[in-house]
Each structure stands twice: as structure tokens, then as C-alpha cells.
Coordinates of C-alpha atoms in Angstrom, one line a residue:
X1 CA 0.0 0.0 0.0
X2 CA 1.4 3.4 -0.6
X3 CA 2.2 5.6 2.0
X4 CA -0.7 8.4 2.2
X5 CA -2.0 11.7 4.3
X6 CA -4.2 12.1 6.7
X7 CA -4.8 15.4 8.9
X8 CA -3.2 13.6 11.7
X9 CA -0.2 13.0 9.7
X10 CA -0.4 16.2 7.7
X11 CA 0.1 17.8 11.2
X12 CA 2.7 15.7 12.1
X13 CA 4.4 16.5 8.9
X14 CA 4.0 20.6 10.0
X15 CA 5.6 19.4 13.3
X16 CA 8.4 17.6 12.3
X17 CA 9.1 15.2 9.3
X18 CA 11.3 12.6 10.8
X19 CA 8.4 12.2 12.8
X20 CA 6.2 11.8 9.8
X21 CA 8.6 9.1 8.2
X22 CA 9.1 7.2 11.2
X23 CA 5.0 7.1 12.4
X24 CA 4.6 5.0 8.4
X25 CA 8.2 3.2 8.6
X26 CA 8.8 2.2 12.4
X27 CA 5.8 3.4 14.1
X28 CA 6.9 -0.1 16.5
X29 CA 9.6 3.0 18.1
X30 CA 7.0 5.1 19.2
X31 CA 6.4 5.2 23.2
X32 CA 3.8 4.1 24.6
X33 CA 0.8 5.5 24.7
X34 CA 0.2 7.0 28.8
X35 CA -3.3 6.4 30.4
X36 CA -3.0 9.8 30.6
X37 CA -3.0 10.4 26.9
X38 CA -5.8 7.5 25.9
X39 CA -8.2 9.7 28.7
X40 CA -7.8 12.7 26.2
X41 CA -8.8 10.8 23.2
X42 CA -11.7 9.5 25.5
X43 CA -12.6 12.5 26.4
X44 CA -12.7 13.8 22.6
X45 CA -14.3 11.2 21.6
X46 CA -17.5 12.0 24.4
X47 CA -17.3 15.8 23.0
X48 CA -17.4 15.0 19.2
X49 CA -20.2 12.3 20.0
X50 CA -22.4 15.6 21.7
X51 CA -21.6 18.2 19.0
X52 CA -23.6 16.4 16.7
X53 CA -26.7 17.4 18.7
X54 CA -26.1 20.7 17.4
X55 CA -27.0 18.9 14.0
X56 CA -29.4 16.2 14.5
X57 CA -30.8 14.3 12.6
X58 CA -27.9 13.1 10.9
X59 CA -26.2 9.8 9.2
X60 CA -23.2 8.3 10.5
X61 CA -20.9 7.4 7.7
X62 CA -18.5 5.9 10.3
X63 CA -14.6 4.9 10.5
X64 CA -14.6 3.3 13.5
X65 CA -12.1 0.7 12.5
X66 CA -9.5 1.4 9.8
X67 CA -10.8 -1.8 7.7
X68 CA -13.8 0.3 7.1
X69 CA -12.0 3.6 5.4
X70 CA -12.8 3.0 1.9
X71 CA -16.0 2.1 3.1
X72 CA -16.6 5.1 5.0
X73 CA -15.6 7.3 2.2
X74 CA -17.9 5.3 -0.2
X75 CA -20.4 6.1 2.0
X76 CA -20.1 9.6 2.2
X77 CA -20.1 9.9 -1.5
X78 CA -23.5 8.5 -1.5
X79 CA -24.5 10.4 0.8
X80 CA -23.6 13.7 -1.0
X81 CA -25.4 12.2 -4.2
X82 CA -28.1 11.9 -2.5
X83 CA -28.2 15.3 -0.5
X84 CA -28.4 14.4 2.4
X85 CA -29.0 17.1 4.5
X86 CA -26.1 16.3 7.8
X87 CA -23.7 13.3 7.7
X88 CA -21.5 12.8 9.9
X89 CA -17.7 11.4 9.9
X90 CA -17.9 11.9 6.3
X91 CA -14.6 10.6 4.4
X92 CA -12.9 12.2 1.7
X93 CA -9.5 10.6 -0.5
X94 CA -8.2 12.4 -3.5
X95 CA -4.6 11.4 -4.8
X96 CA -3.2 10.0 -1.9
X97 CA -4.6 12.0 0.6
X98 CA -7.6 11.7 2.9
X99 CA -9.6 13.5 5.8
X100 CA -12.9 12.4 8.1
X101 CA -14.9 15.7 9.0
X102 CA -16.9 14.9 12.2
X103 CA -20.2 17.2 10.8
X104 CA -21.3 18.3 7.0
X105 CA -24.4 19.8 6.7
X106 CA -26.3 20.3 3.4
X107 CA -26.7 24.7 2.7
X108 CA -28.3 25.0 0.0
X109 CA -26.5 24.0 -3.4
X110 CA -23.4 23.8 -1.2
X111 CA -22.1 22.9 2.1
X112 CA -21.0 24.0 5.4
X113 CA -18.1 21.9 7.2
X114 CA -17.8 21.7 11.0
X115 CA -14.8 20.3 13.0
X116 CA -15.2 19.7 16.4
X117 CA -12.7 20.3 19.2
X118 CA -12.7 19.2 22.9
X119 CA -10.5 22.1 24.0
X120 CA -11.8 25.8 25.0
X121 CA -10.2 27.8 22.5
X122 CA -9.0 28.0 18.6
X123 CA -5.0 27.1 18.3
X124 CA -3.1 28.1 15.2
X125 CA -2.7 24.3 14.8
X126 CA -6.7 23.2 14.5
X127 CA -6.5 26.1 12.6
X128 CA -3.8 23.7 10.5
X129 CA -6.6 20.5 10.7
X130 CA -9.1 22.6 8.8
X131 CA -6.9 23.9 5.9
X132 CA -6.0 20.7 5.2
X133 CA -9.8 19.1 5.7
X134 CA -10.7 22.2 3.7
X135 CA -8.1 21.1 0.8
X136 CA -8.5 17.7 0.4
X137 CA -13.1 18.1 0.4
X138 CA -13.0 20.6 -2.6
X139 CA -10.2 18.8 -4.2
X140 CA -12.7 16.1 -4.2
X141 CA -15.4 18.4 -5.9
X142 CA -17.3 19.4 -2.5
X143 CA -18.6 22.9 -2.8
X144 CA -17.8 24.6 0.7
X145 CA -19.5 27.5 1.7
X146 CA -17.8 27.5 4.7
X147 CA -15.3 26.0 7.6
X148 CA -16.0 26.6 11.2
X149 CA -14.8 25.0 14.4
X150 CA -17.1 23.7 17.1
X151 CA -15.2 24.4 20.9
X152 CA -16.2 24.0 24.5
X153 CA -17.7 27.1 25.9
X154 CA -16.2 27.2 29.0
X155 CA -18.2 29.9 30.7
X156 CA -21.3 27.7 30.2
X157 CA -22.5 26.5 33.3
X158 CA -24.8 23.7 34.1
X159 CA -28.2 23.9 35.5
X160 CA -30.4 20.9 35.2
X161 CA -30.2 18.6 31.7
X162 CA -27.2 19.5 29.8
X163 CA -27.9 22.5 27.0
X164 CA -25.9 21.5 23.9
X165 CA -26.4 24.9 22.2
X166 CA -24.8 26.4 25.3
X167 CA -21.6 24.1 25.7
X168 CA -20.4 24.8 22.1
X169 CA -19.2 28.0 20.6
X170 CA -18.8 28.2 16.6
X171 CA -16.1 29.2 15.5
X172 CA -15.5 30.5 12.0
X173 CA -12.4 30.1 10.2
X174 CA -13.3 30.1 6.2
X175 CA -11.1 33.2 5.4
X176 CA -7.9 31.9 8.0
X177 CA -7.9 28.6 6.0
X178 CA -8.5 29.9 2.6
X179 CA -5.1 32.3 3.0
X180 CA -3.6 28.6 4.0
X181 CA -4.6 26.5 0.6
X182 CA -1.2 27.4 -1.6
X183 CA 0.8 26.6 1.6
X184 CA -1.5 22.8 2.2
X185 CA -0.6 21.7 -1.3
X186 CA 3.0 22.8 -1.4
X187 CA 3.7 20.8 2.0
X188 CA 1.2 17.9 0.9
X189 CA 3.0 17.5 -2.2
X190 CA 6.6 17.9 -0.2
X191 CA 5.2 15.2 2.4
X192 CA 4.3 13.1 0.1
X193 CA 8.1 12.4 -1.2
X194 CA 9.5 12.4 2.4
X195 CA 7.0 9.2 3.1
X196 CA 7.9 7.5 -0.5
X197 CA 11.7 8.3 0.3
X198 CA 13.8 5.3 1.6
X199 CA 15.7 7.5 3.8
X200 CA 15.2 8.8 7.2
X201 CA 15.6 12.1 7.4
X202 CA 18.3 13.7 9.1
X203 CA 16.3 16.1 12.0
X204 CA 17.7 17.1 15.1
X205 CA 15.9 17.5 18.1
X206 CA 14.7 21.1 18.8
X207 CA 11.6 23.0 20.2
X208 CA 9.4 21.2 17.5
X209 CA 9.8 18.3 19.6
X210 CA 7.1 19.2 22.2
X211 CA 5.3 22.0 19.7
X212 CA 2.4 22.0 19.2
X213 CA 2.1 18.5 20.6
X214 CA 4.5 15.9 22.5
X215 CA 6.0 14.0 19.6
X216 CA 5.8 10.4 20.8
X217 CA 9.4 9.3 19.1
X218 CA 11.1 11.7 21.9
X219 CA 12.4 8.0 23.3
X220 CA 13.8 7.1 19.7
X221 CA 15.2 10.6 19.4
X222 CA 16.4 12.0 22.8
X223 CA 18.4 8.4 23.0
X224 CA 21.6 10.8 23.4
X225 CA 20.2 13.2 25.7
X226 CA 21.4 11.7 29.5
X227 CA 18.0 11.2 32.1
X228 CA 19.2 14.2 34.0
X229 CA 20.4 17.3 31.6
X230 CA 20.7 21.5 30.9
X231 CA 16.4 20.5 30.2
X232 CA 16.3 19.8 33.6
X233 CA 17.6 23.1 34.7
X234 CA 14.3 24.5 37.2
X235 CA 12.9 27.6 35.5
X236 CA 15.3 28.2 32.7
X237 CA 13.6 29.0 29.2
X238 CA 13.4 26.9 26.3
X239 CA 15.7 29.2 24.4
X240 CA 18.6 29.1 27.0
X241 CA 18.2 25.3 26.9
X242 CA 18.0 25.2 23.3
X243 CA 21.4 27.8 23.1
X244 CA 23.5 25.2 25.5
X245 CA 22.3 22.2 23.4
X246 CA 23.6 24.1 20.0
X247 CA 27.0 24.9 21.8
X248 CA 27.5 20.5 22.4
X249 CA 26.5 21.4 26.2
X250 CA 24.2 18.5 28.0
X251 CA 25.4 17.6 31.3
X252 CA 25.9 20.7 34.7
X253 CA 29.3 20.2 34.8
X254 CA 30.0 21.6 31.0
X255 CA 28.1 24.4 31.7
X256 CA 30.4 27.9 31.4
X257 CA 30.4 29.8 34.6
X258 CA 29.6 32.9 32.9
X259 CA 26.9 31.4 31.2
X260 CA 23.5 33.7 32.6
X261 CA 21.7 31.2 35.0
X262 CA 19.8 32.9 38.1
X263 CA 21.1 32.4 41.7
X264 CA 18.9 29.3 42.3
X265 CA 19.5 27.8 38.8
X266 CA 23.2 27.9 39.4
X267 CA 22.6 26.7 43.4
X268 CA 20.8 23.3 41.6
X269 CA 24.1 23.3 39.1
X270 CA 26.4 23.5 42.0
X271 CA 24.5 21.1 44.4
X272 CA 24.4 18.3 41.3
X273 CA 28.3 19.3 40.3
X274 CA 29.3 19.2 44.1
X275 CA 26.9 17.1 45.7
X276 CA 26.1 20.0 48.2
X277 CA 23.0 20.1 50.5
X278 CA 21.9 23.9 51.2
X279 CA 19.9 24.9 54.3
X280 CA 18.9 28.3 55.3
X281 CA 18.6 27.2 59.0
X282 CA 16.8 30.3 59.9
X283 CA 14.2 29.9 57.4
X284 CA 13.2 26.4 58.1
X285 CA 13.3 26.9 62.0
X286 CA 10.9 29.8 61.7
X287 CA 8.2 27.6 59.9
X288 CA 8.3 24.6 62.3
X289 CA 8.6 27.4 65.2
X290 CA 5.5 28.7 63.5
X291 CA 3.4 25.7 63.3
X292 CA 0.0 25.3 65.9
X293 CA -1.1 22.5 67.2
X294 CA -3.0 20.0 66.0
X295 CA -1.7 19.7 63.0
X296 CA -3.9 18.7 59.9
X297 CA -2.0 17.5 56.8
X298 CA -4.6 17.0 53.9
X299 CA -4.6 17.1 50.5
X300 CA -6.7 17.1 47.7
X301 CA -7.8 15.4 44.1
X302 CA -10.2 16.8 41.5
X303 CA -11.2 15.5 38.2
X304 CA -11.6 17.8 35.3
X305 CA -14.7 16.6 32.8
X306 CA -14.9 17.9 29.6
X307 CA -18.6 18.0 29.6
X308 CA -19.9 18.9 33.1
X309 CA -21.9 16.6 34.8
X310 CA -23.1 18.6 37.8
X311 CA -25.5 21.5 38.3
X312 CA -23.1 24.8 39.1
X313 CA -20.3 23.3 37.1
X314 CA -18.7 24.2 34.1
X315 CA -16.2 22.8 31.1
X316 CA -13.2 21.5 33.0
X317 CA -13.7 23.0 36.3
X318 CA -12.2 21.1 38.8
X319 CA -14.2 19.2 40.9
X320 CA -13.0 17.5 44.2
X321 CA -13.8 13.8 44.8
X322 CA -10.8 13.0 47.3
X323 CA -9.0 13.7 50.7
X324 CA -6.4 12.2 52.9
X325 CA -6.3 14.4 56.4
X326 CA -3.2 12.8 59.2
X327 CA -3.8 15.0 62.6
X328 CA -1.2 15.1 65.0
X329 CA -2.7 16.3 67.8
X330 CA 0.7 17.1 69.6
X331 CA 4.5 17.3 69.1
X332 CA 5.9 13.5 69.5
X333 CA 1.9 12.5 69.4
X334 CA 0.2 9.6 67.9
X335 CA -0.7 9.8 64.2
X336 CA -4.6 9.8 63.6
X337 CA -5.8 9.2 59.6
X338 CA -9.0 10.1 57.9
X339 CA -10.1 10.2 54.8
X340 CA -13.1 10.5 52.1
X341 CA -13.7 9.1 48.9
X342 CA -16.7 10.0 46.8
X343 CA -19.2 7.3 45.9
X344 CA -18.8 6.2 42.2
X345 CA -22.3 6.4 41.7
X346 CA -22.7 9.7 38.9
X347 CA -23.4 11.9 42.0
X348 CA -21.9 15.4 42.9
X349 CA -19.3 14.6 44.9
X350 CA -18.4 18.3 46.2
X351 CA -21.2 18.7 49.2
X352 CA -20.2 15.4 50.8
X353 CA -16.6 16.0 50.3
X354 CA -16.8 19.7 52.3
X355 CA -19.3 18.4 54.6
X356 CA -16.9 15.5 56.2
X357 CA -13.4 17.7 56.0
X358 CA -15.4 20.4 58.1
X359 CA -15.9 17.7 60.6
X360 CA -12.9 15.9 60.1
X361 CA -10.2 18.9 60.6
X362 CA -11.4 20.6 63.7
X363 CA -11.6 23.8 64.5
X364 CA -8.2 24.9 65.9
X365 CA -4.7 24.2 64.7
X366 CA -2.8 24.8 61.4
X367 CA -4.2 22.9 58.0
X368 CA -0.9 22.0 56.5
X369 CA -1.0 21.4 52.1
X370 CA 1.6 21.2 49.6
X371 CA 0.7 24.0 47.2
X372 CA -1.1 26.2 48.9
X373 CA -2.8 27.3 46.1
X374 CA -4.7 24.4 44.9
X375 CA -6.1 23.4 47.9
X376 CA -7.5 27.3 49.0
X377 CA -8.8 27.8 45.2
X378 CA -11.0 24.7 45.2
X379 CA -12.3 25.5 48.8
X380 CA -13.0 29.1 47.7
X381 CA -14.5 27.4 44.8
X382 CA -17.0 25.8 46.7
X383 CA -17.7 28.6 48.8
X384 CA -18.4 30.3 45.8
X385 CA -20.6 27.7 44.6
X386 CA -22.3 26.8 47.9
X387 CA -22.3 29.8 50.0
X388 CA -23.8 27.8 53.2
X389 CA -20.6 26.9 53.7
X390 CA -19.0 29.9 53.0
X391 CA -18.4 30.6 56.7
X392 CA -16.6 27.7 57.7
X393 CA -14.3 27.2 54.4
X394 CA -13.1 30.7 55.4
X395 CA -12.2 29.9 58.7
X396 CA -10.2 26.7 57.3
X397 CA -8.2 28.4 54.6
X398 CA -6.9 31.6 57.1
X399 CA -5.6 28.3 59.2
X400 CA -3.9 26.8 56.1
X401 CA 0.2 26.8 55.8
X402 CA 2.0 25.4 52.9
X403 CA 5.3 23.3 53.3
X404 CA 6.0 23.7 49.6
X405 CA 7.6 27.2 50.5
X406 CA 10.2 25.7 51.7
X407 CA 11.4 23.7 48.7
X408 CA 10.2 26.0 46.6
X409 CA 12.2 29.2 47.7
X410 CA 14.9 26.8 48.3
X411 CA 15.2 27.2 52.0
X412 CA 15.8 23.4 51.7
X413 CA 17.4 22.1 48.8
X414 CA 19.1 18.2 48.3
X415 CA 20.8 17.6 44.9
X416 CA 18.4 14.6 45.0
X417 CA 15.4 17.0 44.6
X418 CA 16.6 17.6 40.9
X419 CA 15.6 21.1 40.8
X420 CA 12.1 20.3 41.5
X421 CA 10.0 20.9 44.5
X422 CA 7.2 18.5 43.5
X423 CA 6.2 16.5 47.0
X424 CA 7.4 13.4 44.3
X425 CA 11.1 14.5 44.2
X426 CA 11.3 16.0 48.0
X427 CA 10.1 12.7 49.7
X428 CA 12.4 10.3 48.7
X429 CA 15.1 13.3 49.1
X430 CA 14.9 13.7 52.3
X431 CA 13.3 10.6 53.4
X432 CA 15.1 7.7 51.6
X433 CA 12.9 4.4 51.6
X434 CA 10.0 6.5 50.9
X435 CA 8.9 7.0 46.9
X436 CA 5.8 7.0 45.0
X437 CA 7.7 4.4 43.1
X438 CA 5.8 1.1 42.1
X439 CA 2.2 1.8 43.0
X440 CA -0.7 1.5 41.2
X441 CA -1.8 5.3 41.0
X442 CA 1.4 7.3 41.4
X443 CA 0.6 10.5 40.7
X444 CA -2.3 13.2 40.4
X445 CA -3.5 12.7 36.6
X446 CA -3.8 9.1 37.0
X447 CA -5.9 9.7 40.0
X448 CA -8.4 11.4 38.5
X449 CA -8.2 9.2 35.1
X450 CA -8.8 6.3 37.7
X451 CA -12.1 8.0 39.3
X452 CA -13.2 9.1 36.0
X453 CA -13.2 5.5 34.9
X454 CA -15.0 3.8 37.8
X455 CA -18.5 5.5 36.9
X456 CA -18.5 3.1 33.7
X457 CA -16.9 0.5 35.4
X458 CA -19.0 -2.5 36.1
X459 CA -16.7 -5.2 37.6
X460 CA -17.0 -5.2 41.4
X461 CA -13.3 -6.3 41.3
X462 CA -12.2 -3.6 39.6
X463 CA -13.7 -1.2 41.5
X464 CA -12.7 -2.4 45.0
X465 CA -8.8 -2.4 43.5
X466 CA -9.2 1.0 42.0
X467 CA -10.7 2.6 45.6
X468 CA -7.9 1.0 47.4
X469 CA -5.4 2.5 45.1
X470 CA -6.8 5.6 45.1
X471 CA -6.9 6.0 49.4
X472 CA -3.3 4.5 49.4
X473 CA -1.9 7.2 46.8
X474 CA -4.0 9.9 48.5
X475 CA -2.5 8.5 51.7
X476 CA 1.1 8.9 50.9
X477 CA 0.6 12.5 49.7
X478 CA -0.2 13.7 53.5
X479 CA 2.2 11.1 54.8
X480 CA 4.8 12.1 53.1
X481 CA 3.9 15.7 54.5
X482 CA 4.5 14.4 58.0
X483 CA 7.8 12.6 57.2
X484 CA 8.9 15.5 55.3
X485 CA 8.2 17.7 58.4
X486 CA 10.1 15.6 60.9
X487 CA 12.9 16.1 58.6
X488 CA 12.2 19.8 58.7
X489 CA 12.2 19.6 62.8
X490 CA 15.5 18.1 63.2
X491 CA 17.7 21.2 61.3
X492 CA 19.0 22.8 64.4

């Protein structure tokens, strides 16, 4: 079969075309695809499925395996014949190149082409996807009237059954992507020969790598970058990095000394060169002489849906379904855990969640979070959203302190922190043996991607596992708050 275009790889093409030839060649040296990453598609997939409420009415010309392309594109053809008045998925394929447009809908002696989007905004690059959707329909005869992009509206908020015509903002782009057609066909016909060529071709890595998307050959291509580089460097902008690479410069110790780095940029090259530990003794003594007892360590997890699903809630607002609280109700005390997780049941998790902390954390002592301000904005965010318990979520966040500060300002810095002050790099930093290493959810995103996924979930099993994995990772986040602070007590 020879090699051919879709928008997908057009866009990879406009990215980068070593990553076009390798995605037909040896797409087995691709990495794998994260949970992460398959929750996105998910995701776009739910949003693309509800757009066509916008249109209804309309037949489904399908691709929903690849066997069925040709099939799909047949279809469509029909379709058109027969004016049909909305189709959608339609399939297009003119001389080696080929597009699926999620919505057409019948305008008269013409048509008007709709590509849906699961983000908030128009980018410059699905700006990109519709030139080249644009190209390839009236290359096949289609007579556009125009091109528009379907988005989340993410000021829409919910209130009762879900209003489709609310959620989605039209956007038109006909006169962006018309000044784009001479530019489609030259780098069609250009991508064309790169995927026909027998030879790789010769691209270094550079800031295309990770613009506009991740490219996912980064492991095939980075092979000669070491794990821990100049990219790792806290803070310092792309174009610095990108300057050191160009002057042969990867690892600290090749760095110049009169190379411009900021004070705590060089303090993380001379603590990895050196192996040095800095602590500002005054600074750390200061919190821990600052802290009230009890002591509540808690922290949060939300869950970002595309589409809300609760009244008061809008397009990705974060919603909280998770807490893990440790109280120590004295210096030297015994360690008391509680924690909440929200039913899997559809329902709005928020009320319950706020309900128990308020009885959970007490009413004197300091709150103590890792990034302060994720934890204070999605209380204020239910106070906003719930002002009966305005009151009380006041009260809790004046008591909050964060022990982030420290790592962040560098009051505290190990070379095994790496230059970050993510609670995943100062744990094991300070408190060897302890690591986020090895379990099942490891880390924020795949917590909520793990939630997300128990409302469809219909295996008992499964469910039990995935609650247990999500208290235990939950459970290490405020744990590792209290190890980290013992650490903290003991700089004298």
C-alpha cells in the first residue's frame, strides 16, 4: 500500500518530518501511549459524540475501525449524491490523501463543514486541521461555503439537563484557511516524497519536539540526551536550553560559569556538580517554630470533565472527589488518619466531600497542604458555589500553611530534589525508603483518570482495586507531609 496523508499525519508532517517518516516506517519505536493520553482521546471522543446534537438528525458514515476507510468514504459519496441534509464522519481521499470531517451539513446548493474540538479555545494548529480538511473536500469536488470549528464554551454553566447549544461556541475560520490553501498543497505535495523516500531524514531534536504536541518518538530521538540534563535546569527557558544544546553542552558540569543562569538555577548546578546540601537554617526553624497545634496534613484530588456533569459546574472545572487528612494532635503525638472518597455512583461529589473535611479537621490548629494554592482555590470554589458553607471554608483556609515554600524558595534544597519541589522528588530526598515508586496510581492525573473510569466500570473487582489504590496514593501524599516535616524539625 502506498504511503498516504491524513490530517493527523499532515500535522505531524507541519511538526516535524522525521516524525512523519518514522510514524509509516517504524511506528513499533513510538512510546507508549500513557493512560493519561488514551483519557484525552476518551474525552474527545464524548465531545465530538455531543456536537452532533447541534445537527441532529444526521447519518453516521463511520470509521470506527481502519478496515472500514474505503468504506466510510464510499459512503459519504453517496450520501452527498443523494443530499443528504447532515452526515456525519464523512470521508474524503483524492490522490493519496484523505480527511474524516466529524459534521457536513447540506446549505443549500453547497455545504458548510464543521470540525469539532474538545478544548476551550481555537490554536493556530486546529486552525492547521481545517486547511488541510478544507483542501483535500474541494479537491474532491465538495462545494464549501464554509469551515467553522465547534469548541467548548467554557463559561457555560450547568443547571439541570445538559444545553448542547450552550456548551459549544462556533467558530468560524473560512477566510484563515482559505489564506492557508497554496501553503496545504506545497507541504502535501513535499510530504508526500519524504513518506515515498527510503531515507530517514536527518532532524535534530529542537523545540518542534514538544510544539504544538509531544512528539511520541522523543524515546527514539532524545536516546543521546542523558536522564538528567541542561532541560532539567528549574525555571530556565526553552531558548537558553535550546542555546547550550547548540554549543554541544548537556550535562551541569559543561556548563560555562559565565553562562547567565539565576542564583537558584546555578545553586541546583552547583549542588548536582558538588553534591552539596543547602539549608537556610533560619528559614526552616521559623516555619516549624510557626506551626499550631494539631496539625492537619490533607490534600486534595479533582477531576476535570470535559462536559460537566453537575449542576453549578462548568467545562473542565475542577471538581474534588478526594482527601487524605493525618492529625497530630501534639508534638511527639500519635498519628490519627481520615479520609473521604466520593461514591462512584454519577453523584456530585463536592457537598459530601466539604461536609466531612469540616468535621474531620477541627476547629483549631494549622491545616498543612503542599501548594497552597490548589487546595485554598477549590475550597474558595466551593464557597463560591455553595455559600452555606462559606463561613466555615473561610475559617479553614486563614488556618492553612504550605510546606511547599520551603522547597520552593529553596530554604531546603538536596541535589536529589533535581531542581524540583514537586512533593514526588522531596520525599524520597529527604526521606530515603519512601517514593511514590511502584504503585498502582502514582501521581495526580492518574488519579483522576482512575475515578473518571469507575462511573463506567462494572466489575466489582475492579472497583474495590481502584478505591484502594486511590486511598493509598492519597494516603502517601499527607504522609509524606508528615515525614517531610520531621525532617524539617531536626535542622537545628
Amino acid at each position: 500500500m502506498p504511503p498516504t496523508l491524513s490530517k493527523s499525519t499532515f500535522l505531524r508532517g507541519m511538526q516535524c518530518t522525521k516524525s512523519l517518516y518514522l510514524n509509516w516506517h517504524k511506528p513499533e519505536l513510538k512510546d507508549p501511549v500513557s493512560p493519561m493520553q488514551q483519557a484525552v482521546f476518551t474525552q474527545g471522543h464524548v465531545v465530538g459524540k455531543l456536537a452532533q446534537q447541534l445537527f441532529p438528525g444526521g447519518v453516521d458514515a463511520g470509521i470506527h475501525v481502519p478496515d472500514h476507510y474505503l468504506k466510510s468514504i464510499e459512503m459519504t459519496a453517496e450520501l452527498i449524491r443523494n443530499d443528504t441534509a447532515v452526515i456525519y464522519e464523512a470521508g474524503f481521499s483524492v490522490e493519496g490523501l484523505h480527511c474524516f470531517l466529524d459534521i457536513l451539513v447540506k446549505d443549500g446548493d453547497r455545504w458548510k463543514a464543521y470540525e469539532v474540538k474538545s478544548s476551550a479555545q481555537v490554536k493556530p494548529v486546529n486552525i492547521l486541521d481545517a486547511a488541510f480538511q478544507y483542501y483535500v473536500m474541494t479537491r474532491c469536488g465538495l462545494n464549501l461555503s464554509e469551515i467553522s470549528l465547534v469548541v467548548l464554551n467554557n463559561s457555560y454553566e450547568r443547571i439541570g439537563d445538559l444545553d448542547i447549544t450552550q456548551l459549544f461556541r462556533i467558530e468560524p475560520l473560512t477566510d484563515q484557511v482559505l489564506r492557508l490553501q497554496d501553503k496545504v498543497q506545497q507541504k502535501t505535495g513535499e510530504f508526500l516524497l519524504t513518506l515515498n523516500s527510503d531515507e530517514e531524514p536527518v532532524t535534530d531534536i529542537g523545540p518542534h519536539c514538544t510544539d504544538p504536541y509531544n512528539c511520541d518518538f522523543r524515546g527514539y530521538c532524545w536516546k543521546h540526551i542523558p536522564d538528567y540534563s541542561i532541560f532539567n535546569i528549574s525555571q530556565l527557558g526553552a531558548d537558553k536550553k535550546w542555546d547550550l544544546y547548540q554549543k554541544g553542552i548537556l550535562t551541569f558540569d559543561d556548563i560555562p560559569p559565565n553562562f547567565k543562569l539565576n542564583d537558584r538555577q546555578w545553586q541546583q548546578v552547583i549542588s548536582e556538580i558538588k553534591g552539596d546540601l543547602h539549608i537556610n537554617k533560619t528559614a526552616v526553624q521559623k516555619f516549624v517554630s510557626s506551626l499550631r497545634y494539631p496539625l492537619y496534613f490533607v490534600d486534595f484530588e479533582s477531576f476535570q470533565p470535559s462536559v460537566p456533569l453537575f449542576d453549578h459546574s462548568r467545562p473542565y472545572q475542577q471538581i474534588v472527589f478526594q482527601y487524605s487528612l493525618h492529625i497530630l494532635e501534639e508534638d511527639g503525638g500519635t498519628l490519627d488518619h481520615k479520609s473521604f472518597l466520593a461514591k462512584n455512583d454519577g453523584s456530585d461529589p463536592r457537598i459530601p466531600f466539604i461536609r466531612q473535611l469540616i468535621s474531620d479537621i477541627g476547629e483549631n490548629g494549622d491545616i498543612i497542604v503542599f501548594n497552597r494554592s490548589f487546595e485554598a482555590s477549590r475550597l474558595n470554589e466551593i464557597a463560591a458555589t455553595f455559600p452555606d458553607f462559606k463561613f466555615q471554608v473561610s475559617i479553614i483556609t486563614s488556618r492553612i500553611k504550605d510546606l511547599m515554600e520551603i522547597f520552593q524558595k529553596r530554604e531546603y534544597y538536596a541535589p536529589e530534589m533535581k531542581g524540583s519541589y514537586s512533593i514526588k522528588q522531596v520525599l524520597p530526598a529527604l526521606v530515603p525508603g519512601f517514593s511514590y515508586e511502584n504503585m498502582a496510581i502514582g501521581d495526580g492525573g492518574s488519579a483522576s483518570h482512575a475515578f473518571m473510569s469507575l462511573v463506567s466500570e462494572t466489575d466489582w473487582a475492579k472497583i474495590r482495586m481502584t478505591r484502594e489504590n486511590l486511598l493509598e496514593y492519597c494516603k502517601l501524599d499527607t504522609l509524606a507531609m508528615v515525614e517531610i516535616l520531621k525532617v524539617l524539625q531536626k535542622v537545628k
